[in-house]
PDB file of C-alpha atoms and ligand atoms in Angstrom:
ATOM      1  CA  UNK A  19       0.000   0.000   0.000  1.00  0.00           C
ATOM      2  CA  UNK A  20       1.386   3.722  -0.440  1.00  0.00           C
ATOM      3  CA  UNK A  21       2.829   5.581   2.209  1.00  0.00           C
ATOM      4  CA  UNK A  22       2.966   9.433   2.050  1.00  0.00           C
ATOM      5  CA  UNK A  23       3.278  12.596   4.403  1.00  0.00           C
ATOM      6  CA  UNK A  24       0.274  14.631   3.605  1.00  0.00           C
ATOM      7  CA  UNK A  25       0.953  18.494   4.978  1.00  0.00           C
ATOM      8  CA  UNK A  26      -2.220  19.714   6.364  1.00  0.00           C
ATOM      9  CA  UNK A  27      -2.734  23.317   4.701  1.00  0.00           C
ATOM     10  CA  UNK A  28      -4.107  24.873   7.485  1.00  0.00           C
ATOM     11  CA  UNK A  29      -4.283  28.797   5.752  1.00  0.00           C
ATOM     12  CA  UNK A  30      -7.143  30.732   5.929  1.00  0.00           C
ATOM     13  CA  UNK A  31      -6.695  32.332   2.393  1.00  0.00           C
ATOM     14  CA  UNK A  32      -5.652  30.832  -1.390  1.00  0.00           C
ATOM     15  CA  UNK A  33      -2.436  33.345  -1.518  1.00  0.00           C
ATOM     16  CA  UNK A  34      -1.002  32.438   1.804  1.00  0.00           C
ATOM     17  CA  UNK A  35      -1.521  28.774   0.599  1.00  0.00           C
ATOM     18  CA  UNK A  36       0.183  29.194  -2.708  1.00  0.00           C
ATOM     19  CA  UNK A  37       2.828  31.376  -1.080  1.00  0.00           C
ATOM     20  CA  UNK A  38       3.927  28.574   1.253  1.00  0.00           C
ATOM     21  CA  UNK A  39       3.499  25.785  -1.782  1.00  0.00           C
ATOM     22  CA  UNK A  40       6.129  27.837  -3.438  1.00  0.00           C
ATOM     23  CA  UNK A  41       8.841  27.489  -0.848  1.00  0.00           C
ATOM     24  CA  UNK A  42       8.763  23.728  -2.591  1.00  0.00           C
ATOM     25  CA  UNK A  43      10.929  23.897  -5.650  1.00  0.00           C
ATOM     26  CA  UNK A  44      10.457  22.488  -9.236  1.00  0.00           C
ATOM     27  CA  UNK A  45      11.900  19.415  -9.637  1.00  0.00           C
ATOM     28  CA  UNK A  46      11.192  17.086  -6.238  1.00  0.00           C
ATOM     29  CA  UNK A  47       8.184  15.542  -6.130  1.00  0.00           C
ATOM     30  CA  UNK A  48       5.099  17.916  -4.920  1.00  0.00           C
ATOM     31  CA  UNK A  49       4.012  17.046  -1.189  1.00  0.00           C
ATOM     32  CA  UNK A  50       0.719  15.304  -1.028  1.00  0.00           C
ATOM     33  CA  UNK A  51      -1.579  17.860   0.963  1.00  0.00           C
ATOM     34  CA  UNK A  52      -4.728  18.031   2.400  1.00  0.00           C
ATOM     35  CA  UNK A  53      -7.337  21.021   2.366  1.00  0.00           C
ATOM     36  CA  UNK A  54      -9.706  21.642   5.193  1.00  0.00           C
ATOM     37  CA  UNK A  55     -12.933  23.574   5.313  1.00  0.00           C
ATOM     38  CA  UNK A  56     -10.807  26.429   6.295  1.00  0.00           C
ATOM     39  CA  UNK A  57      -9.290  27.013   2.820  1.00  0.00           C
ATOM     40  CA  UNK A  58     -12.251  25.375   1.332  1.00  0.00           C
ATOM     41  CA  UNK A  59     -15.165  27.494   2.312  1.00  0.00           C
ATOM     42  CA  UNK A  60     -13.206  30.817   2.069  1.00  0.00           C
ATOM     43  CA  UNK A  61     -11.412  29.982  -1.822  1.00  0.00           C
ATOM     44  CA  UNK A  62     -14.123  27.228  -3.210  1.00  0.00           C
ATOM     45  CA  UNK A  63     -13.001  24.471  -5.479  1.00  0.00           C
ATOM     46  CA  UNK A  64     -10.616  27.129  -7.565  1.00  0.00           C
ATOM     47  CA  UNK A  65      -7.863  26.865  -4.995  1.00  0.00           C
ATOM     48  CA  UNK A  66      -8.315  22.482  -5.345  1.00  0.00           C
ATOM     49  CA  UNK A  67      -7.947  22.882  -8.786  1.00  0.00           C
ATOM     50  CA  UNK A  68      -5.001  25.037  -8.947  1.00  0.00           C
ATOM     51  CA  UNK A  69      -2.887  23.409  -6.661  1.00  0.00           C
ATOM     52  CA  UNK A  70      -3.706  20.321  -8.174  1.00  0.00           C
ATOM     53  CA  UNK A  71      -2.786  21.774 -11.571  1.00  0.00           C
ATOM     54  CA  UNK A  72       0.434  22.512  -9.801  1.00  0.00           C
ATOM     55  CA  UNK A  73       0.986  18.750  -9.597  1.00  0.00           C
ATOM     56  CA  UNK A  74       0.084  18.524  -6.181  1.00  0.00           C
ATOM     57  CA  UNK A  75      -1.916  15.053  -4.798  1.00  0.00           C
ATOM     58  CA  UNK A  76      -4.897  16.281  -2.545  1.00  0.00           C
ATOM     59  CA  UNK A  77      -6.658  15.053   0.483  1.00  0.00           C
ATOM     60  CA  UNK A  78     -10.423  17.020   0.535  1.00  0.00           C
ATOM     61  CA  UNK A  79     -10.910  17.148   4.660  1.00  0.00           C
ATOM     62  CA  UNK A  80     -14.490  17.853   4.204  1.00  0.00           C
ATOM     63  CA  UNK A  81     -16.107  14.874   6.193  1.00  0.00           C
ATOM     64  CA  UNK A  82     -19.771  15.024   5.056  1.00  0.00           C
ATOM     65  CA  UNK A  83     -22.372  13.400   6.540  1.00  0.00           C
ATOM     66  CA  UNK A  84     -25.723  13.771   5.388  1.00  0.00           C
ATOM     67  CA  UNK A  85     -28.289  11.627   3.727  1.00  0.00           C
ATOM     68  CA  UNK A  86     -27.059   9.177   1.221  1.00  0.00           C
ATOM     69  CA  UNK A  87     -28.872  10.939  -1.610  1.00  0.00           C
ATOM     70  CA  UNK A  88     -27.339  14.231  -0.791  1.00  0.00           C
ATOM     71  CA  UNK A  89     -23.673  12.388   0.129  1.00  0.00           C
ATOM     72  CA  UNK A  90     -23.333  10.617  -3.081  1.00  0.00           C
ATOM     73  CA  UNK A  91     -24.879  14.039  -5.274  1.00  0.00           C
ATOM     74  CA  UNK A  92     -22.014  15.559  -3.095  1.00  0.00           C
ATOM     75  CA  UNK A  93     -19.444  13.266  -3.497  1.00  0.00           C
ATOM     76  CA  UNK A  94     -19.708  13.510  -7.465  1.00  0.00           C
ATOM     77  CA  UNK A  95     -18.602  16.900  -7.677  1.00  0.00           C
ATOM     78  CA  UNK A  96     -15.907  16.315  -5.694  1.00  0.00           C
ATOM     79  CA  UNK A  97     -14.803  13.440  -7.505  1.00  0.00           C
ATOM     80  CA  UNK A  98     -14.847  15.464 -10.623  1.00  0.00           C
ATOM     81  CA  UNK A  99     -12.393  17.852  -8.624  1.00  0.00           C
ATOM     82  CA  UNK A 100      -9.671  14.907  -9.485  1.00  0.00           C
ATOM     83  CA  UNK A 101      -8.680  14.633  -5.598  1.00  0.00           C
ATOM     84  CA  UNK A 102      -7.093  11.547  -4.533  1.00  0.00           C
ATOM     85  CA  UNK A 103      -8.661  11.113  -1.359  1.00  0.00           C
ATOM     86  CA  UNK A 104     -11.934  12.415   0.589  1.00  0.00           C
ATOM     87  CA  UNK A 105     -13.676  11.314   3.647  1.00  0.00           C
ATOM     88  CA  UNK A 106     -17.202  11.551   5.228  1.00  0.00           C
ATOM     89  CA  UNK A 107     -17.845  10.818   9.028  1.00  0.00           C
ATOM     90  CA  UNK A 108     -18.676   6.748   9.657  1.00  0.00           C
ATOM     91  CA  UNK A 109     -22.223   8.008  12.072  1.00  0.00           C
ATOM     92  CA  UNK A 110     -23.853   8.723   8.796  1.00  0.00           C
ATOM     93  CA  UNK A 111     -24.614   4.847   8.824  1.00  0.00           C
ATOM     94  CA  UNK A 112     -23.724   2.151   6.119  1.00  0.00           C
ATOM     95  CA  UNK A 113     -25.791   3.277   3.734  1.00  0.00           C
ATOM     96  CA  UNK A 114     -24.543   6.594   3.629  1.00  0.00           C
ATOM     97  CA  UNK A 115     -20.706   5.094   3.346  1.00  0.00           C
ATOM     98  CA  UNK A 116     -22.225   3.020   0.415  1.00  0.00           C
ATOM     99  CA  UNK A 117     -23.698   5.732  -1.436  1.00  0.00           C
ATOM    100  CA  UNK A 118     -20.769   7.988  -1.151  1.00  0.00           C
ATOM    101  CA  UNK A 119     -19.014   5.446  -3.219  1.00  0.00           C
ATOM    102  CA  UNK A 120     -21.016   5.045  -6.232  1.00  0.00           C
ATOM    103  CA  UNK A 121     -21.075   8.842  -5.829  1.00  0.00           C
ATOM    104  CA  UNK A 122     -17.245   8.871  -6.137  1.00  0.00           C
ATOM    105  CA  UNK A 123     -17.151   6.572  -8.913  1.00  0.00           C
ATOM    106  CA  UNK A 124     -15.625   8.022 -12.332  1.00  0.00           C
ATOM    107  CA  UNK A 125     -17.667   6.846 -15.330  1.00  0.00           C
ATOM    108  CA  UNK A 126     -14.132   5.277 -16.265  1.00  0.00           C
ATOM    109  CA  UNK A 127     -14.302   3.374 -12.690  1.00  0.00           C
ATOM    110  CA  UNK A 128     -11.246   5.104 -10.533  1.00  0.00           C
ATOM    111  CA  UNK A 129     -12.324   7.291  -7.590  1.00  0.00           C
ATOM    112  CA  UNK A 130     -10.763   8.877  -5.117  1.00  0.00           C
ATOM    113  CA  UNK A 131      -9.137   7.321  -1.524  1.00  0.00           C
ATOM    114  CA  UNK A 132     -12.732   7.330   0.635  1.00  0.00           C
ATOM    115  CA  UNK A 133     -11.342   7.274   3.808  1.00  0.00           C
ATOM    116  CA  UNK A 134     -13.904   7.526   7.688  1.00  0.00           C
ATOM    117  CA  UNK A 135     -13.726   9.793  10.878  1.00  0.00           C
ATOM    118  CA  UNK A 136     -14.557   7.504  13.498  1.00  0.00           C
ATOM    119  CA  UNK A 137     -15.459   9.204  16.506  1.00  0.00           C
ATOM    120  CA  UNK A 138     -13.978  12.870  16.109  1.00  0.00           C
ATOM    121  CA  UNK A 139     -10.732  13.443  19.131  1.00  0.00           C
ATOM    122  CA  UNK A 140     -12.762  16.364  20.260  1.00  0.00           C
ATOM    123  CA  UNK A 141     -15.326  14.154  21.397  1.00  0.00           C
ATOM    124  CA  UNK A 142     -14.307  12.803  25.071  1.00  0.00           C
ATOM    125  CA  UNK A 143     -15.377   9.485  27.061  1.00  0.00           C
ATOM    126  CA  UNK A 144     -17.747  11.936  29.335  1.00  0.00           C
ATOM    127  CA  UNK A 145     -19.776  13.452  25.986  1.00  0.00           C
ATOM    128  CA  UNK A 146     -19.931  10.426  24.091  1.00  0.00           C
ATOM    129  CA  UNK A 147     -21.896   8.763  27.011  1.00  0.00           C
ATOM    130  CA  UNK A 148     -23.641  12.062  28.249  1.00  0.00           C
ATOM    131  CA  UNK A 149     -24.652  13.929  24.745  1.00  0.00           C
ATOM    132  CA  UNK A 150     -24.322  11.347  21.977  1.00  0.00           C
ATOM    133  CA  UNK A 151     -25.979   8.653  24.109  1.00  0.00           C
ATOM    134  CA  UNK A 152     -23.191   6.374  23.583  1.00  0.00           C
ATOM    135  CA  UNK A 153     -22.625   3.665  26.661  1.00  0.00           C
ATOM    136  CA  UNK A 154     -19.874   1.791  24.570  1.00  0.00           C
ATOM    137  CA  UNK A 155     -16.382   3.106  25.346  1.00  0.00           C
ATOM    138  CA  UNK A 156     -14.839   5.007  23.101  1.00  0.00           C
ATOM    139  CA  UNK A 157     -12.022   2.362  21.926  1.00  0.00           C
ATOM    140  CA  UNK A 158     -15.138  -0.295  20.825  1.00  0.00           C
ATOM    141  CA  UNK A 159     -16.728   2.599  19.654  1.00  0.00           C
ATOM    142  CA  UNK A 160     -13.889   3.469  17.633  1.00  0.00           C
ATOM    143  CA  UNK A 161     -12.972   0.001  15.912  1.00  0.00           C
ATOM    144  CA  UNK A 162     -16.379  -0.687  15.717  1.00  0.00           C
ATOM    145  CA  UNK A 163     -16.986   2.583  13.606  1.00  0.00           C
ATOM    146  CA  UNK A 164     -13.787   1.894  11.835  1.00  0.00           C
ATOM    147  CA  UNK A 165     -15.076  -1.853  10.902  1.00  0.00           C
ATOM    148  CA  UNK A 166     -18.420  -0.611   9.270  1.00  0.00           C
ATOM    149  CA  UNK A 167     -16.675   1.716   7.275  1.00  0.00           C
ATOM    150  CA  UNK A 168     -14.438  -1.210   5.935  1.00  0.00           C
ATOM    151  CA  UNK A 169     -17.501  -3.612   5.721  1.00  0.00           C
ATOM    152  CA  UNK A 170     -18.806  -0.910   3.489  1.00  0.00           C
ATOM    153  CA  UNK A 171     -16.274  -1.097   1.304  1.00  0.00           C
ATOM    154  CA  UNK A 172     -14.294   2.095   2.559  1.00  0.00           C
ATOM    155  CA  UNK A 173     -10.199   2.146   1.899  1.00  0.00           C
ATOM    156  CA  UNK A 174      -9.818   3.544   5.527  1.00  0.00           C
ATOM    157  CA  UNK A 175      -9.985   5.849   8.862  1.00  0.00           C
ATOM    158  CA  UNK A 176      -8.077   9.117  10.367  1.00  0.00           C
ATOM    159  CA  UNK A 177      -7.302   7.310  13.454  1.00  0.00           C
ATOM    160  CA  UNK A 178      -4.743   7.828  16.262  1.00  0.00           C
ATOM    161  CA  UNK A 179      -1.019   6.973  15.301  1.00  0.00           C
ATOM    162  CA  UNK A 180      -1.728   4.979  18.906  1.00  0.00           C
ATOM    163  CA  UNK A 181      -4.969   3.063  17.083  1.00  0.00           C
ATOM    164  CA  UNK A 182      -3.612   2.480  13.743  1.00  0.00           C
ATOM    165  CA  UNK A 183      -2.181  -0.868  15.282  1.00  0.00           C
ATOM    166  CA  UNK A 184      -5.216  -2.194  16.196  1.00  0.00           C
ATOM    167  CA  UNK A 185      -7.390  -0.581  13.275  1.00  0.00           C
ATOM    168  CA  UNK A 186      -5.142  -3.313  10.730  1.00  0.00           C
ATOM    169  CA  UNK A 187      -5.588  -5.714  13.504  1.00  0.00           C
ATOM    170  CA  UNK A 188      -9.418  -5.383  13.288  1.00  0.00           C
ATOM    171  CA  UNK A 189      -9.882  -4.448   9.909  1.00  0.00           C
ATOM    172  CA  UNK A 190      -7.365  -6.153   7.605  1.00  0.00           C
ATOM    173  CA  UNK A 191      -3.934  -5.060   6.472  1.00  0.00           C
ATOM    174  CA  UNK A 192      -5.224  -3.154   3.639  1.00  0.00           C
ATOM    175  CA  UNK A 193      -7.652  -1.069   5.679  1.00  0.00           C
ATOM    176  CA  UNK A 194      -5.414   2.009   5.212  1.00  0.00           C
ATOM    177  CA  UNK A 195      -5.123   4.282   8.535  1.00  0.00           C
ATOM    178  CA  UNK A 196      -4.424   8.632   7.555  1.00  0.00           C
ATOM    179  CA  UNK A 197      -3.386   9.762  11.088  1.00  0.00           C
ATOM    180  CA  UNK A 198      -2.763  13.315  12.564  1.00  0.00           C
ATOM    181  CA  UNK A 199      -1.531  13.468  15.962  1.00  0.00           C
ATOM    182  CA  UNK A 200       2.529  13.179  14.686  1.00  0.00           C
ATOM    183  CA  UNK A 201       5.371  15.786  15.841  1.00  0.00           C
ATOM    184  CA  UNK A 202       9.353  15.529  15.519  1.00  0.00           C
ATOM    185  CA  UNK A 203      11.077  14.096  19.062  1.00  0.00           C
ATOM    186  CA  UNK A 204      11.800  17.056  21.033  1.00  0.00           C
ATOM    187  CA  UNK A 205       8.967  19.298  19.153  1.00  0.00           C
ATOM    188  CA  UNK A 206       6.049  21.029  20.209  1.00  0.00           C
ATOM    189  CA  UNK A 207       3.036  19.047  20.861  1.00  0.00           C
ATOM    190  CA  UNK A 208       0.704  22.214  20.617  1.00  0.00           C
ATOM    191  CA  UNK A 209      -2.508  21.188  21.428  1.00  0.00           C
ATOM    192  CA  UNK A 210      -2.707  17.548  20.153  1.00  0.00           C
ATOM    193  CA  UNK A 211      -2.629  15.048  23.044  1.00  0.00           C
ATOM    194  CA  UNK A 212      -0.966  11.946  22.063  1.00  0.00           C
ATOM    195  CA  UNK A 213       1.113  12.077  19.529  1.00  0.00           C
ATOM    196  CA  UNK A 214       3.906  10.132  17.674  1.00  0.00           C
ATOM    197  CA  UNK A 215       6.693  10.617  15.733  1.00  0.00           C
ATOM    198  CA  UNK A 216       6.929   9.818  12.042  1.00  0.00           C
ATOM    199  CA  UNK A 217       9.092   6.958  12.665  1.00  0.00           C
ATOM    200  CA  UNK A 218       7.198   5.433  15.875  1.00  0.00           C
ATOM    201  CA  UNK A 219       3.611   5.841  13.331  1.00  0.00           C
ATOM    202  CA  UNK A 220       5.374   3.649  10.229  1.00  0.00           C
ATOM    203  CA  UNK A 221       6.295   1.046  12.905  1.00  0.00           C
ATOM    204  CA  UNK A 222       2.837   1.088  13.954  1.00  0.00           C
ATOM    205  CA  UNK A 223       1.057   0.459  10.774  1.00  0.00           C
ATOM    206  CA  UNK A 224      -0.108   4.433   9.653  1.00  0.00           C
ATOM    207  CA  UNK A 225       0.016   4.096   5.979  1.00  0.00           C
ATOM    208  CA  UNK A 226      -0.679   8.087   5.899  1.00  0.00           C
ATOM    209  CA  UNK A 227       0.462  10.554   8.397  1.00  0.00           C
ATOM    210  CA  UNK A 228      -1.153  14.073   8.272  1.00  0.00           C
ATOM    211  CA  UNK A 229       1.349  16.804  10.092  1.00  0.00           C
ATOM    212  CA  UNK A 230       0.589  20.437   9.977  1.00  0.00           C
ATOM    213  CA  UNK A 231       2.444  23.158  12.202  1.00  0.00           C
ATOM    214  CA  UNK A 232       5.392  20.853  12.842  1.00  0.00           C
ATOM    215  CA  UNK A 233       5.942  21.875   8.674  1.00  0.00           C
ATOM    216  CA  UNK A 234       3.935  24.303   8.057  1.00  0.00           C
ATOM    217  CA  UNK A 235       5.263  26.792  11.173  1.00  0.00           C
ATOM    218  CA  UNK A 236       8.887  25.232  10.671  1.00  0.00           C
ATOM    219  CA  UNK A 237      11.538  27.938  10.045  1.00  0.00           C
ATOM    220  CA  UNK A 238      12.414  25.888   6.857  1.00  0.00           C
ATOM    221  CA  UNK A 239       9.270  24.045   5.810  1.00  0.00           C
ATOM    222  CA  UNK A 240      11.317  22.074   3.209  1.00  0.00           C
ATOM    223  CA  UNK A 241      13.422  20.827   5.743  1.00  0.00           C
ATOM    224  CA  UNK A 242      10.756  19.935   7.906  1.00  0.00           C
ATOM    225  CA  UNK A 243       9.270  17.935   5.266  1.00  0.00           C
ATOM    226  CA  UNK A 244      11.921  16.329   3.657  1.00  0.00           C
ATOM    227  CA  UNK A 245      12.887  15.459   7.283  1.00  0.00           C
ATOM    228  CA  UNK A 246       9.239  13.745   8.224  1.00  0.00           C
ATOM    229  CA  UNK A 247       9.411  11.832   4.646  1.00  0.00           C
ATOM    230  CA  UNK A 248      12.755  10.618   5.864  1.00  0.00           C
ATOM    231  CA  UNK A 249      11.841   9.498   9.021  1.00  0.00           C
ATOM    232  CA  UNK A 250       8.108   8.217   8.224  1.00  0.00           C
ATOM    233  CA  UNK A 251       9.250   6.140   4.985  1.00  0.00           C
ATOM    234  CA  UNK A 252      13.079   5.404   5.905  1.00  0.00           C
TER     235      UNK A 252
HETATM  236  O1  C5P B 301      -0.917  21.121  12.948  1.00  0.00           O
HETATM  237  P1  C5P B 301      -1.215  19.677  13.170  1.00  0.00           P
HETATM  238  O2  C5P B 301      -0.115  18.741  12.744  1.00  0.00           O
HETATM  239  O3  C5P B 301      -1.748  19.377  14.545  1.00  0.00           O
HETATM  240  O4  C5P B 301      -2.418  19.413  12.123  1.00  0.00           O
HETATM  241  C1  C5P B 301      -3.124  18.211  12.100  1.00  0.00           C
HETATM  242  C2  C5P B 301      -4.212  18.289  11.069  1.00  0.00           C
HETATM  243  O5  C5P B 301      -5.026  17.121  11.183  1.00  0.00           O
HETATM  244  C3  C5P B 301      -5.157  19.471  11.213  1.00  0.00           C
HETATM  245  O6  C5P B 301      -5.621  19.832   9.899  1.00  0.00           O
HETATM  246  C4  C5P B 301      -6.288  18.913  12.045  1.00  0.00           C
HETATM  247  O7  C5P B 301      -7.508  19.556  11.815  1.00  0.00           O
HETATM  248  C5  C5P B 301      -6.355  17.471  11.530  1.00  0.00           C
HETATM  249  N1  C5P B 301      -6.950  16.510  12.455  1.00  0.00           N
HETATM  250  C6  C5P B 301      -6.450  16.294  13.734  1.00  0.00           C
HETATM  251  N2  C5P B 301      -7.039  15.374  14.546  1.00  0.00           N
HETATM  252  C7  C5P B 301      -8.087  14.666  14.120  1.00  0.00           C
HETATM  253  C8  C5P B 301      -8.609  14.873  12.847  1.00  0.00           C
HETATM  254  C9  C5P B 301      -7.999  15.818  12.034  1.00  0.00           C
HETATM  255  O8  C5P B 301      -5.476  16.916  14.128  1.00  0.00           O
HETATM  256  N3  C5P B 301      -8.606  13.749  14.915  1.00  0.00           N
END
């Protein structure tokens, strides 16, 4: 299965997105990166089509969940954006996950990566059981999200570097696992929790680590990235 570094464009606006982008020169392979619903929602699809015209593979963070009918409508036009990988959020039920992928489905029968939030990290063990309703704990809730998305015929979850082990455990090798959560030893963790380093997440089975500030903030982004792809792929 592929392995990449995705950098998580976290910008608010398309020129402060294209200004970092060119910090990467000509030449080396273009960084796989993901766009949020920051950058989305302020530039519109423009700013996914120009940066993949810029030879750029792109992650769509946009995690829908709505009814299937709407999901798959939804999931067309995004396919049609050419990304290479989109996700929705597992809660919206099987037949949500289903119709998102004949939604996805190019008449000449490629799509893009679909790929399942789980249970979102923002959501703790006290408001899963006291808002959502939720009296499974959070890890079952987790794998067992993560195992209806594959049974669906989904190619994966953002997950925990710390779950990604037990996500291939549960859901087959080939279940790929996109994880945030990773910083450089000795770097700032910011305000993720638990994190990893891009070596310690290849050793446990991420096939797809997502790092933001740890590149993005760096004082030399290239070096930052050519440093995680070093560590994360060896
Ligand atoms: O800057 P940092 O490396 O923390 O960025 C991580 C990226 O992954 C951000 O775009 C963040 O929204 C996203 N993300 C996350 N944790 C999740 C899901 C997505 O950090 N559980």
């Amino acid at each position: 299965m592929a392995k990449d570094v995705i950098i998580a464009l976290d910008f608010p606006t398309r020129r402060e997105t294209l200004n970092f982008l060119d910090r990467f020169p000509n030449g080396e392979g273009k960084p796989f990166v993901k766009i949020g619903m920051e950058l989305y929602y302020a530039e519109g699809p423009a700013v996914v089509r120009e940066i993949k015209a810029r030879g750029h593979k792109v992650f769509l963070d946009l995690k829908l969940h709505d009814i299937p009918n709407t999901v798959k409508r939804a999931m067309a036009v995004l396919s049609g954006l050419d990304v290479d990988m989109v996700n929705l959020h597992a809660a919206g039920t099987s037949a949500m996950m289903k119709a998102a992928l004949e939604g996805l489905t190019r008449p000449d029968g490629t799509r893009p990566l679909l790929i399942a939030v789980t249970q979102l990290t923002s959501t703790d063990a006290a408001a899963l059981k006291d808002e959502l309703l939720i009296e499974t704990p959070m890890a079952e809730t987790v794998l067992s999200y993560a195992k209806n998305a594959a049974a669906s015929g989904l190619d994966g979850v953002v997950c925990s570097p710390l779950e990604a082990a037990l996500v291939k455990e549960r859901c087959g090798e080939g279940f790929c696992t996109v994880t945030p959560g990773v910083r450089f030893a000795g770097g700032d963790a910011g305000d993720q929790k638990r994190v990893m380093t891009p070596e310690q997440a290849a050793k446990n089975g991420c096939d797809y680590i997502v790092m933001g500030r740890p590149i993005t903030q760096a004082a030399d982004p290239v070096e930052a990235y050519r440093r995680a792809v070093n560590e994360f792929l060896g």
